Coordinates of N, CA and C in Angstrom, one line a residue:
X1 N 201.4 46.6 153.6 CA 201.0 47.0 152.3 C 201.3 45.9 151.3
X2 N 201.2 44.7 151.7 CA 201.5 43.6 150.7 C 200.6 43.6 149.5
X3 N 199.4 44.0 149.6 CA 198.4 44.0 148.5 C 198.9 45.0 147.4
X4 N 199.8 46.0 147.7 CA 200.3 46.9 146.7 C 201.3 46.2 145.8
X5 N 201.9 45.1 146.3 CA 202.9 44.4 145.5 C 202.5 43.9 144.1
X6 N 201.2 43.7 143.9 CA 200.7 43.3 142.6 C 201.0 44.4 141.6
X7 N 201.3 45.6 142.0 CA 201.6 46.7 141.1 C 203.1 47.0 140.9
X8 N 203.9 46.3 141.7 CA 205.3 46.6 141.7 C 206.0 46.1 140.4
X9 N 206.8 46.9 139.8 CA 207.5 46.4 138.6 C 208.6 45.5 139.0
X10 N 209.1 44.7 138.1 CA 210.3 43.9 138.4 C 211.5 44.7 138.3
X11 N 211.5 45.7 137.4 CA 212.7 46.6 137.3 C 212.1 48.0 137.0
X12 N 212.7 49.0 137.6 CA 212.3 50.4 137.5 C 213.4 51.3 137.0
X13 N 213.3 51.9 135.9 CA 214.4 52.6 135.2 C 213.9 54.0 134.8
X14 N 214.9 54.9 134.5 CA 214.6 56.2 134.0 C 214.0 56.2 132.6
X15 N 214.5 55.3 131.8 CA 214.1 55.3 130.4 C 214.2 53.9 129.7
X16 N 213.3 53.7 128.7 CA 213.4 52.5 127.9 C 214.7 52.4 127.2
X17 N 215.3 53.6 126.9 CA 216.5 53.6 126.1 C 217.8 53.3 126.9
X18 N 217.6 53.0 128.2 CA 218.8 52.5 129.0 C 218.7 51.0 129.3
X19 N 217.7 50.3 128.8 CA 217.6 48.9 129.0 C 218.7 48.2 128.2
X20 N 219.4 47.2 128.8 CA 220.4 46.5 128.1 C 219.8 45.3 127.4
X21 N 219.2 45.5 126.3 CA 218.5 44.4 125.6 C 219.5 43.3 125.1
X22 N 220.7 43.6 124.8 CA 221.7 42.5 124.5 C 221.9 41.6 125.6
X23 N 222.1 42.1 126.8 CA 222.2 41.3 128.0 C 221.0 40.4 128.3
X24 N 219.8 41.1 128.2 CA 218.6 40.3 128.4 C 218.4 39.2 127.4
X25 N 218.8 39.4 126.1 CA 218.7 38.4 125.1 C 219.6 37.2 125.5
X26 N 220.8 37.5 126.0 CA 221.7 36.4 126.5 C 221.1 35.7 127.7
X27 N 220.2 36.3 128.4 CA 219.5 35.7 129.5 C 218.3 34.9 129.1
X28 N 217.9 35.0 127.8 CA 216.9 34.1 127.3 C 215.6 34.8 126.8
X29 N 215.6 36.2 127.0 CA 214.4 36.9 126.5 C 214.4 36.9 125.0
X30 N 213.2 36.8 124.4 CA 213.1 36.7 122.9 C 212.0 37.7 122.4
X31 N 211.2 38.1 123.3 CA 210.1 39.0 122.8 C 209.9 40.2 123.8
X32 N 209.6 41.4 123.2 CA 209.4 42.6 124.0 C 208.0 43.1 123.6
X33 N 207.2 43.3 124.6 CA 205.9 44.0 124.4 C 206.1 45.5 125.0
X34 N 205.8 46.4 124.2 CA 206.0 47.8 124.6 C 204.6 48.6 124.6
X35 N 204.5 49.4 125.6 CA 203.5 50.5 125.5 C 204.1 51.5 124.6
X36 N 203.3 52.5 124.1 CA 203.9 53.5 123.2 C 204.0 54.8 123.8
X37 N 202.9 55.4 124.2 CA 202.9 56.8 124.7 C 203.6 57.0 126.0
X38 N 204.6 57.8 126.1 CA 205.4 58.2 127.2 C 206.3 57.0 127.7
X39 N 206.3 56.0 126.9 CA 207.3 54.9 127.1 C 208.4 54.9 126.0
X40 N 207.9 55.1 124.8 CA 208.9 55.2 123.6 C 209.0 56.6 123.1
X41 N 207.9 57.4 123.1 CA 207.9 58.8 122.6 C 206.9 59.6 123.5
X42 N 206.9 60.9 123.5 CA 205.9 61.7 124.2 C 204.5 61.3 123.7
X43 N 203.5 61.5 124.6 CA 202.1 61.2 124.2 C 201.7 61.8 122.9
X44 N 201.2 61.0 122.0 CA 200.7 61.4 120.7 C 201.8 61.6 119.6
X45 N 203.1 61.5 120.0 CA 204.1 61.9 119.0 C 204.4 60.7 118.1
X46 N 204.8 61.0 116.9 CA 205.2 59.9 115.9 C 206.6 59.3 116.4
X47 N 206.9 58.2 115.8 CA 208.2 57.6 116.1 C 209.3 58.6 115.7
X48 N 210.3 58.7 116.6 CA 211.4 59.6 116.3 C 212.7 58.7 116.0
X49 N 213.8 59.4 115.8 CA 215.0 58.7 115.4 C 215.4 57.7 116.4
X50 N 215.3 58.0 117.7 CA 215.7 57.1 118.8 C 214.9 55.9 118.8
X51 N 213.5 56.0 118.6 CA 212.7 54.8 118.7 C 212.9 54.0 117.4
X52 N 213.0 54.6 116.3 CA 213.3 53.8 115.1 C 214.6 53.0 115.2
X53 N 215.6 53.6 115.7 CA 216.9 52.9 115.9 C 216.8 51.8 116.9
X54 N 216.0 52.0 118.0 CA 215.8 51.0 118.9 C 215.2 49.7 118.3
X55 N 214.1 49.9 117.5 CA 213.5 48.7 116.9 C 214.4 48.1 115.9
X56 N 215.2 48.8 115.2 CA 216.2 48.2 114.2 C 217.2 47.4 115.0
X57 N 217.6 47.9 116.2 CA 218.6 47.2 117.0 C 218.0 45.9 117.6
X58 N 216.7 46.0 118.0 CA 216.0 44.8 118.5 C 216.0 43.7 117.5
X59 N 215.6 44.1 116.3 CA 215.6 43.1 115.2 C 216.9 42.5 114.9
X60 N 218.0 43.3 114.9 CA 219.4 42.8 114.7 C 219.8 41.8 115.8
X61 N 219.4 42.1 117.1 CA 219.7 41.2 118.2 C 218.9 39.9 118.0
X62 N 217.7 39.9 117.5 CA 216.9 38.7 117.3 C 215.6 38.7 118.0
X63 N 215.2 39.9 118.5 CA 213.9 40.0 119.2 C 212.7 40.1 118.3
X64 N 211.6 39.6 118.8 CA 210.3 39.9 118.2 C 209.7 41.0 119.1
X65 N 208.8 41.8 118.5 CA 208.2 42.9 119.4 C 206.7 43.1 119.0
X66 N 206.0 43.6 120.0 CA 204.6 44.0 119.8 C 204.3 45.2 120.5
X67 N 203.7 46.2 119.9 CA 203.2 47.4 120.6 C 201.8 47.1 121.1
X68 N 201.6 47.3 122.4 CA 200.4 47.0 123.1 C 199.8 48.3 123.7
X69 N 198.8 48.9 123.1 CA 198.3 50.2 123.5 C 196.8 50.2 123.7
X70 N 196.4 51.0 124.6 CA 194.9 51.2 124.8 C 194.4 52.3 123.9
X71 N 195.3 52.9 123.1 CA 194.8 53.9 122.1 C 194.1 53.2 120.9
X72 N 193.5 54.1 120.1 CA 192.8 53.6 118.9 C 193.9 53.4 117.8
X73 N 193.4 52.6 116.8 CA 194.4 52.2 115.7 C 195.1 53.3 115.0
X74 N 194.5 54.4 114.7 CA 195.2 55.5 113.9 C 196.5 55.9 114.7
X75 N 196.4 56.1 116.0 CA 197.5 56.5 116.8 C 198.6 55.5 116.8
X76 N 198.3 54.2 117.0 CA 199.3 53.2 117.1 C 199.9 52.9 115.7
X77 N 199.1 52.9 114.7 CA 199.5 52.7 113.3 C 200.5 53.8 112.9
X78 N 200.2 55.1 113.3 CA 201.1 56.2 112.9 C 202.5 55.9 113.5
X79 N 202.6 55.5 114.7 CA 203.9 55.2 115.3 C 204.5 54.0 114.7
X80 N 203.7 53.0 114.5 CA 204.2 51.7 113.9 C 204.7 51.8 112.5
X81 N 204.1 52.7 111.7 CA 204.5 52.9 110.3 C 206.0 53.1 110.2
X82 N 206.7 53.7 111.2 CA 208.1 53.9 111.2 C 209.0 52.9 111.9
X83 N 208.4 52.1 112.8 CA 209.2 51.2 113.6 C 209.0 49.7 113.1
X84 N 207.9 49.5 112.4 CA 207.6 48.2 111.8 C 207.6 47.0 112.7
X85 N 206.8 47.1 113.7 CA 206.5 46.0 114.7 C 205.1 45.5 114.4
X86 N 204.7 44.5 115.2 CA 203.3 44.1 115.2 C 202.7 45.0 116.3
X87 N 201.4 45.2 116.2 CA 200.7 46.0 117.2 C 199.3 45.5 117.5
X88 N 198.9 45.8 118.7 CA 197.5 45.6 119.2 C 197.0 46.9 119.8
X89 N 195.9 47.4 119.2 CA 195.3 48.7 119.7 C 194.1 48.3 120.5
X90 N 193.6 49.4 121.2 CA 192.4 49.2 122.1 C 192.6 47.9 122.9
X91 N 193.8 47.8 123.6 CA 194.2 46.5 124.2 C 193.5 46.1 125.4
X92 N 192.8 47.1 126.1 CA 192.1 46.8 127.3 C 192.9 46.5 128.5
X93 N 194.2 47.1 128.5 CA 195.0 46.9 129.6 C 194.3 47.5 130.9
X94 N 194.3 46.9 132.0 CA 195.3 45.8 132.4 C 194.8 44.4 132.2
X95 N 193.8 44.1 131.4 CA 193.4 42.7 131.2 C 194.6 42.0 130.6
X96 N 194.8 40.8 131.0 CA 196.0 40.0 130.5 C 195.8 39.4 129.1
X97 N 194.5 39.5 128.6 CA 194.2 38.8 127.3 C 195.1 39.2 126.2
X98 N 195.3 40.5 126.0 CA 196.1 40.9 124.8 C 197.6 40.8 125.1
X99 N 198.0 40.7 126.3 CA 199.5 40.4 126.6 C 199.7 39.0 126.1
X100 N 198.7 38.1 126.3 CA 198.8 36.7 125.9 C 198.8 36.6 124.4
X101 N 197.9 37.4 123.8 CA 197.8 37.5 122.3 C 199.2 37.9 121.7
X102 N 199.8 38.9 122.4 CA 201.1 39.4 121.9 C 202.1 38.3 121.9
X103 N 202.1 37.5 123.0 CA 203.1 36.4 123.1 C 202.8 35.4 122.0
X104 N 201.5 35.1 121.7 CA 201.2 34.2 120.5 C 201.8 34.8 119.2
X105 N 201.6 36.1 119.0 CA 202.1 36.7 117.8 C 203.6 36.6 117.6
X106 N 204.3 36.6 118.8 CA 205.8 36.6 118.8 C 206.3 35.2 118.9
X107 N 205.4 34.2 119.2 CA 205.8 32.8 119.5 C 206.8 32.7 120.7
X108 N 206.4 33.5 121.7 CA 207.2 33.5 123.0 C 206.4 33.0 124.1
X109 N 207.0 32.8 125.2 CA 206.3 32.3 126.5 C 206.5 33.4 127.5
X110 N 205.8 33.2 128.7 CA 206.0 34.1 129.8 C 207.4 34.2 130.2
X111 N 208.2 33.2 130.1 CA 209.6 33.2 130.6 C 210.5 33.9 129.6
X112 N 210.1 34.0 128.3 CA 211.0 34.6 127.3 C 210.4 36.0 126.8
X113 N 209.4 36.5 127.5 CA 208.8 37.8 127.1 C 209.0 38.8 128.2
X114 N 209.3 40.0 127.9 CA 209.3 41.1 128.8 C 208.4 42.2 128.4
X115 N 208.0 43.0 129.3 CA 207.1 44.1 129.0 C 207.7 45.4 129.5
X116 N 207.6 46.5 128.7 CA 208.1 47.8 129.0 C 207.0 48.8 128.9
X117 N 206.7 49.5 130.0 CA 205.7 50.6 130.0 C 205.9 51.6 131.1
X118 N 205.1 52.6 131.1 CA 205.3 53.8 132.0 C 204.2 53.9 133.0
X119 N 203.2 53.0 133.0 CA 202.1 53.1 134.0 C 201.9 51.8 134.8
X120 N 201.8 52.0 136.1 CA 201.6 50.9 137.0 C 200.3 50.2 136.9
X121 N 199.2 51.0 136.9 CA 197.8 50.4 137.0 C 197.3 49.8 135.7
X122 N 197.9 50.1 134.6 CA 197.5 49.5 133.3 C 198.6 48.6 132.8
X123 N 199.8 49.2 132.5 CA 200.9 48.4 131.9 C 201.5 47.3 132.8
X124 N 202.0 47.7 133.9 CA 202.6 46.8 134.8 C 201.7 45.7 135.4
X125 N 200.6 46.2 135.9 CA 199.6 45.2 136.5 C 199.1 44.2 135.5
X126 N 198.8 44.7 134.3 CA 198.4 43.7 133.2 C 199.4 42.7 132.9
X127 N 200.7 43.1 132.7 CA 201.8 42.2 132.4 C 202.0 41.2 133.5
X128 N 201.9 41.7 134.8 CA 202.1 40.8 135.9 C 200.9 39.8 135.9
X129 N 199.7 40.2 135.6 CA 198.6 39.2 135.6 C 198.8 38.2 134.5
X130 N 199.5 38.6 133.4 CA 199.8 37.6 132.4 C 201.1 36.8 132.6
X131 N 201.8 37.1 133.8 CA 202.9 36.3 134.1 C 204.2 36.8 133.5
X132 N 204.3 38.0 133.0 CA 205.4 38.5 132.3 C 206.2 39.4 133.2
X133 N 207.6 39.4 133.0 CA 208.5 40.3 133.8 C 208.2 41.7 133.2
X134 N 208.3 42.7 134.2 CA 208.0 44.1 133.8 C 209.1 45.0 134.1
X135 N 209.3 46.0 133.1 CA 210.2 47.1 133.2 C 209.3 48.3 133.2
X136 N 209.3 49.0 134.3 CA 208.6 50.3 134.4 C 209.6 51.4 134.1
X137 N 209.2 52.3 133.3 CA 210.1 53.4 133.0 C 209.4 54.7 133.3
X138 N 210.2 55.8 133.6 CA 209.6 57.0 134.0 C 209.0 57.6 132.7
X139 N 207.9 58.3 132.8 CA 207.2 59.0 131.6 C 208.2 59.9 130.9
X140 N 208.2 59.9 129.6 CA 209.1 60.7 128.8 C 208.8 62.2 129.0
X141 N 207.5 62.5 129.0 CA 207.1 63.9 129.0 C 206.0 64.1 130.0
X142 N 206.0 65.3 130.7 CA 205.0 65.5 131.7 C 203.6 65.8 131.2
X143 N 203.4 66.2 129.9 CA 202.1 66.5 129.3 C 201.4 65.2 129.1
X144 N 200.2 65.0 129.9 CA 199.4 63.8 129.8 C 198.0 64.2 129.9
X145 N 197.1 63.2 129.5 CA 195.7 63.4 129.6 C 195.3 63.4 131.1
X146 N 194.1 64.1 131.4 CA 193.7 64.3 132.8 C 193.6 63.0 133.5
X147 N 193.0 61.9 132.9 CA 192.8 60.7 133.6 C 194.1 60.0 134.0
X148 N 195.2 60.3 133.2 CA 196.5 59.7 133.5 C 197.1 60.5 134.6
X149 N 196.9 61.9 134.6 CA 197.5 62.7 135.7 C 196.9 62.3 137.0
X150 N 195.6 62.0 137.1 CA 195.0 61.5 138.3 C 195.6 60.1 138.8
X151 N 195.8 59.2 137.8 CA 196.4 57.9 138.2 C 197.9 58.1 138.7
X152 N 198.6 59.1 138.1 CA 200.0 59.3 138.5 C 200.1 59.6 140.0
X153 N 199.1 60.3 140.5 CA 199.1 60.6 142.0 C 199.0 59.4 142.8
X154 N 198.2 58.4 142.4 CA 198.1 57.1 143.1 C 199.3 56.3 142.8
X155 N 199.9 56.4 141.6 CA 201.1 55.7 141.4 C 202.2 56.1 142.3
X156 N 202.3 57.4 142.6 CA 203.3 57.9 143.5 C 203.3 57.2 144.8
X157 N 202.1 56.9 145.3 CA 202.0 56.2 146.6 C 202.5 54.8 146.5
X158 N 202.2 54.1 145.4 CA 202.6 52.7 145.2 C 204.2 52.7 145.1
X159 N 204.7 53.7 144.3 CA 206.1 53.8 144.1 C 206.9 54.1 145.4
X160 N 206.3 54.9 146.2 CA 206.9 55.2 147.5 C 207.1 53.9 148.3
X161 N 206.1 53.0 148.4 CA 206.2 51.7 149.1 C 207.2 50.8 148.3
X162 N 207.1 50.8 147.0 CA 208.0 50.0 146.2 C 209.5 50.3 146.5
X163 N 209.8 51.6 146.4 CA 211.2 52.0 146.7 C 211.6 51.7 148.1
X164 N 210.7 51.9 149.1 CA 211.0 51.5 150.4 C 211.3 50.0 150.6
X165 N 210.5 49.2 149.9 CA 210.7 47.8 150.0 C 212.1 47.4 149.3
X166 N 212.4 48.1 148.2 CA 213.7 47.8 147.5 C 214.9 48.2 148.4
X167 N 214.7 49.3 149.1 CA 215.9 49.7 150.0 C 216.0 48.7 151.1
X168 N 214.9 48.1 151.6 CA 215.0 47.1 152.6 C 215.8 45.9 152.1
X169 N 215.5 45.5 150.9 CA 216.2 44.3 150.3 C 217.7 44.6 150.2
X170 N 218.1 45.8 149.8 CA 219.5 46.2 149.6 C 220.2 46.2 150.9
X171 N 219.5 46.4 152.0 CA 220.2 46.4 153.3 C 220.5 45.0 153.9
X172 N 219.9 44.0 153.3 CA 220.0 42.6 153.8 C 221.4 42.1 153.4

């Protein structure tokens, strides 16, 4: 199942909010591209206290950030009005084009940029095509649009093989 590896994240975590951004900054990361819905807040929700504090913390550490969403501008702007990042809406993920544009906005490179999202076939695959390290997080809330629910069933298959390959590496 080697062809599935194009969808494998570099890191898979429970939540965006458990990422050690300070440590990653020490490792040389300077820019973070985020998906919004179900990565930072539940689908359609405005920025909450936790997400606002995260973006304040990222700025204090020294990160640049960009929100990269396939949603329309009103949705992304509503969230961004509280976190004050740059953003790209109707991003066309998994096309790598707007991941590259996000790096240009942040003045970062593939080596100094990370991506955080909750979907394999749009978020992770697009970032990997752009040459960016990926952090896949579990969706914050189970309520999702029907097209995403269908993709989640396929993601389960990919994650099954991903987890199996990770357990093989840990046995070596």
